[in-house]
CSV table of C-alpha atoms in Angstrom, one decimal:
chain,number,residue,atom,x,y,z
B,1,MET,CA,9.1,-32.9,80.2
B,2,ARG,CA,11.8,-31.3,82.3
B,3,MET,CA,14.1,-30.9,79.3
B,4,THR,CA,11.3,-29.2,77.4
B,5,LYS,CA,10.8,-26.8,80.3
B,6,ILE,CA,14.5,-26.0,80.4
B,7,ILE,CA,14.6,-25.3,76.7
B,8,SER,CA,11.6,-23.0,77.0
B,9,ILE,CA,13.3,-21.1,79.8
B,10,LEU,CA,16.5,-20.7,77.8
B,11,SER,CA,14.6,-19.5,74.8
B,12,LEU,CA,12.8,-17.0,76.9
B,13,SER,CA,16.0,-15.7,78.5
B,14,LEU,CA,17.6,-15.3,75.1
B,15,SER,CA,14.7,-13.4,73.7
B,16,ILE,CA,14.8,-11.1,76.7
B,17,SER,CA,18.6,-10.6,76.5
B,18,PHE,CA,19.0,-9.8,72.8
B,19,ALA,CA,17.0,-7.4,70.8
B,20,GLU,CA,15.8,-8.2,67.3
B,21,ASP,CA,17.9,-6.9,64.5
B,22,LEU,CA,17.0,-3.2,63.8
B,23,LEU,CA,14.3,-2.7,61.3
B,24,LEU,CA,14.8,-0.3,58.4
B,25,GLY,CA,13.5,3.1,59.4
B,26,SER,CA,14.6,2.7,63.1
B,27,ASP,CA,16.3,5.5,65.0
B,28,ILE,CA,19.9,5.2,66.1
B,29,PRO,CA,20.0,3.1,69.3
B,30,LEU,CA,21.9,4.4,72.4
B,31,SER,CA,23.1,7.4,70.3
B,32,ASP,CA,24.3,9.3,73.4
B,33,VAL,CA,26.3,6.5,75.1
B,34,LYS,CA,30.0,7.2,75.2
B,35,MET,CA,32.6,4.7,74.1
B,36,LYS,CA,36.4,4.8,74.3
B,37,ASP,CA,38.1,5.1,71.0
B,38,ILE,CA,41.7,3.8,70.4
B,39,SER,CA,42.9,7.5,70.6
B,40,GLY,CA,41.8,7.5,74.2
B,41,LYS,CA,38.9,9.9,73.6
B,42,THR,CA,35.3,9.0,74.3
B,43,VAL,CA,32.7,9.4,71.6
B,44,SER,CA,29.0,8.7,71.1
B,45,LEU,CA,27.3,7.9,67.8
B,46,ASN,CA,25.7,11.3,67.9
B,47,ASP,CA,29.3,12.8,68.1
B,48,VAL,CA,30.2,10.9,65.0
B,49,LYS,CA,27.1,11.5,62.9
B,50,MET,CA,27.5,14.1,60.2
B,51,GLU,CA,25.0,16.1,58.1
B,52,ASN,CA,24.0,13.3,55.8
B,53,GLY,CA,24.2,10.4,58.3
B,54,LEU,CA,26.2,7.8,60.2
B,55,LEU,CA,27.8,4.5,59.3
B,56,VAL,CA,28.3,2.0,62.1
B,57,ASN,CA,30.5,-1.1,61.4
B,58,PHE,CA,30.5,-3.8,64.1
B,59,THR,CA,33.9,-5.4,63.6
B,60,CYS,CA,36.8,-7.0,65.4
B,61,ASN,CA,40.4,-8.0,65.2
B,62,THR,CA,40.4,-11.8,64.8
B,63,CYS,CA,37.5,-12.9,62.5
B,64,PRO,CA,38.7,-14.2,59.1
B,65,TRP,CA,35.8,-12.4,57.4
B,66,VAL,CA,36.8,-9.1,58.9
B,67,ILE,CA,40.4,-9.6,57.8
B,68,ARG,CA,39.4,-10.4,54.3
B,69,TRP,CA,37.4,-7.1,54.0
B,70,GLN,CA,40.2,-4.9,55.6
B,71,ASP,CA,41.4,-3.6,52.2
B,72,ARG,CA,38.0,-1.8,51.8
B,73,TYR,CA,37.6,-0.2,55.2
B,74,ASN,CA,39.6,2.9,54.5
B,75,ASP,CA,37.9,3.4,51.2
B,76,LEU,CA,34.5,3.1,52.9
B,77,ALA,CA,35.5,5.6,55.6
B,78,LYS,CA,36.8,8.1,52.9
B,79,LEU,CA,33.7,7.7,50.8
B,80,SER,CA,31.5,8.2,53.8
B,81,SER,CA,33.4,11.4,54.7
B,82,GLU,CA,33.1,12.7,51.1
B,83,ASN,CA,29.3,12.2,51.4
B,84,LYS,CA,29.1,13.9,54.8
B,85,ILE,CA,28.4,10.6,56.6
B,86,GLY,CA,30.1,9.9,59.9
B,87,PHE,CA,32.0,6.5,60.1
B,88,ILE,CA,32.8,4.5,63.2
B,89,ALA,CA,34.0,0.9,63.7
B,90,VAL,CA,32.9,-0.7,66.9
B,91,ASN,CA,34.3,-3.8,68.6
B,92,PRO,CA,31.5,-5.6,70.5
B,93,ASN,CA,33.4,-8.9,71.4
B,94,ALA,CA,33.2,-8.4,75.1
B,95,ALA,CA,33.6,-12.1,75.9
B,96,ALA,CA,36.9,-12.2,74.0
B,97,ARG,CA,38.8,-9.3,75.4
B,98,ASP,CA,41.5,-11.7,76.6
B,99,ARG,CA,41.7,-13.3,73.2
B,100,GLY,CA,42.7,-10.6,70.9
B,101,GLU,CA,39.8,-8.2,71.3
B,102,ASN,CA,40.9,-5.7,73.9
B,103,MET,CA,41.9,-2.0,73.5
B,104,LYS,CA,45.6,-2.8,73.1
B,105,ASP,CA,44.8,-5.4,70.4
B,106,MET,CA,42.6,-2.9,68.7
B,107,LYS,CA,45.4,-0.4,68.5
B,108,LYS,CA,47.8,-3.0,67.1
B,109,PHE,CA,45.2,-4.0,64.5
B,110,THR,CA,44.6,-0.4,63.5
B,111,LYS,CA,48.4,0.2,63.0
B,112,LYS,CA,48.8,-3.0,61.1
B,113,TYR,CA,46.2,-2.1,58.5
B,114,ASP,CA,46.8,1.7,58.6
B,115,HIS,CA,43.2,2.5,59.4
B,116,GLU,CA,42.1,6.1,59.3
B,117,PHE,CA,38.9,6.1,61.2
B,118,LEU,CA,37.4,5.9,64.7
B,119,TYR,CA,37.6,2.4,66.3
B,120,ALA,CA,35.7,2.2,69.6
B,121,LEU,CA,35.3,-0.5,72.3
B,122,ASP,CA,31.7,-1.5,73.0
B,123,LYS,CA,32.0,-2.3,76.7
B,124,ASP,CA,29.8,-5.3,77.7
B,125,ALA,CA,28.5,-5.2,74.0
B,126,LYS,CA,25.6,-3.0,75.1
B,127,LEU,CA,25.5,-1.1,71.8
B,128,ALA,CA,25.6,-4.3,69.7
B,129,LYS,CA,22.8,-5.7,71.8
B,130,ALA,CA,20.7,-2.6,71.3
B,131,PHE,CA,21.2,-3.0,67.5
B,132,GLY,CA,20.5,-6.7,67.6
B,133,ALA,CA,23.8,-7.2,65.8
B,134,LYS,CA,25.0,-10.8,65.4
B,135,TYR,CA,28.1,-10.8,63.3
B,136,THR,CA,31.4,-9.1,62.6
B,137,PRO,CA,31.4,-7.4,60.2
B,138,GLN,CA,27.8,-6.1,60.2
B,139,ILE,CA,26.9,-2.7,58.8
B,140,TYR,CA,24.2,-0.2,59.8
B,141,LEU,CA,23.8,3.0,57.7
B,142,PHE,CA,21.6,5.9,58.9
B,143,ASP,CA,20.5,8.9,57.0
B,144,GLY,CA,20.7,12.6,58.1
B,145,ALA,CA,17.5,12.2,60.0
B,146,GLY,CA,19.0,9.3,62.0
B,147,LYS,CA,16.9,6.6,60.3
B,148,LEU,CA,18.2,3.2,59.3
B,149,VAL,CA,18.4,3.1,55.5
B,150,TYR,CA,20.8,0.2,54.9
B,151,LYS,CA,22.0,-2.9,56.8
B,152,GLY,CA,23.9,-6.0,56.1
B,153,ALA,CA,27.1,-6.7,54.1
B,154,ILE,CA,29.9,-4.6,52.6
B,155,ASP,CA,29.8,-6.2,49.2
B,156,ASP,CA,29.5,-9.7,47.5
B,157,ASN,CA,33.1,-10.8,47.7
B,158,ALA,CA,35.1,-10.7,51.0
B,159,ALA,CA,38.0,-12.6,49.6
B,160,LYS,CA,38.9,-10.6,46.5
B,161,LYS,CA,38.3,-6.8,46.2
B,162,LYS,CA,38.9,-6.9,42.4
B,163,LYS,CA,36.2,-9.5,41.9
B,164,VAL,CA,33.4,-7.6,43.6
B,165,LYS,CA,30.4,-7.4,41.4
B,166,LYS,CA,27.9,-5.8,43.8
B,167,HIS,CA,29.1,-2.9,45.9
B,168,PHE,CA,26.2,-2.9,48.4
B,169,LEU,CA,27.5,-0.5,50.9
B,170,MET,CA,29.3,1.9,48.5
B,171,ASP,CA,26.1,2.2,46.4
B,172,ALA,CA,24.1,2.9,49.6
B,173,ILE,CA,26.6,5.6,50.8
B,174,LYS,CA,26.5,7.3,47.4
B,175,ALA,CA,22.7,7.3,47.4
B,176,VAL,CA,22.4,8.7,50.9
B,177,GLY,CA,25.0,11.4,50.0
B,178,VAL,CA,22.8,12.8,47.3
B,179,GLY,CA,19.4,12.1,49.0
B,180,LYS,CA,18.3,9.3,46.7
B,181,GLU,CA,16.5,6.1,47.7
B,182,ILE,CA,18.8,3.1,48.1
B,183,ALA,CA,18.1,0.4,45.5
B,184,LEU,CA,19.0,-2.5,47.8
B,185,ALA,CA,18.5,-1.5,51.4
B,186,GLU,CA,19.1,-4.9,53.1
B,187,THR,CA,21.5,-7.7,52.5
B,188,LYS,CA,22.7,-10.7,54.4
B,189,ALA,CA,25.6,-10.0,56.7
B,190,PHE,CA,28.4,-12.6,56.5
B,191,GLY,CA,30.9,-12.9,59.4
B,192,CYS,CA,31.8,-14.4,62.7
B,193,SER,CA,29.3,-14.4,65.6
B,194,ILE,CA,29.7,-11.6,68.1
B,195,LYS,CA,31.2,-12.8,71.3
B,196,TYR,CA,28.6,-11.6,73.8
B,197,PRO,CA,29.2,-11.8,77.5
B,198,LYS,CA,27.1,-14.5,79.4
């Protein structure tokens, strides 16, 4: 009986602490909250958003899934810019800042992979919590009105870029860029669990 009560309390506390994953059509959460980018500047999601929308990529430095998808990050950032969609990578691993996920590590990671986009630190993982994000990488794409129109994975093959058959995110970006409806608006995100603080 006591164990059942403890489990119930834990379940309740988890439901209070973490929001459900954003539903399609939702507004951008905490869009005015400032985060520090690797350049030293502070930016908000509203600062990054462009005429046709915003792409938020919750990512990190150490997850094997993230590393496998690295050869697509610059392409996605470039495609987003071409379609007037702002692009930002966000590191939410607040409980692992001493294990490869702090600002210094983020700068090294960016240099190693020659990234050409904003990479911001989500202090205390507040932004990720507001999104209900659970994994790195996990994608959220908003249209020009700030409504969520795609969420989930980058594509169907993290390991080998040349063997990708379904370009979920690229297709979504192109559709948003020309004002068309996205054919597949939600896919399953694959990655490592976000290291939330206790």
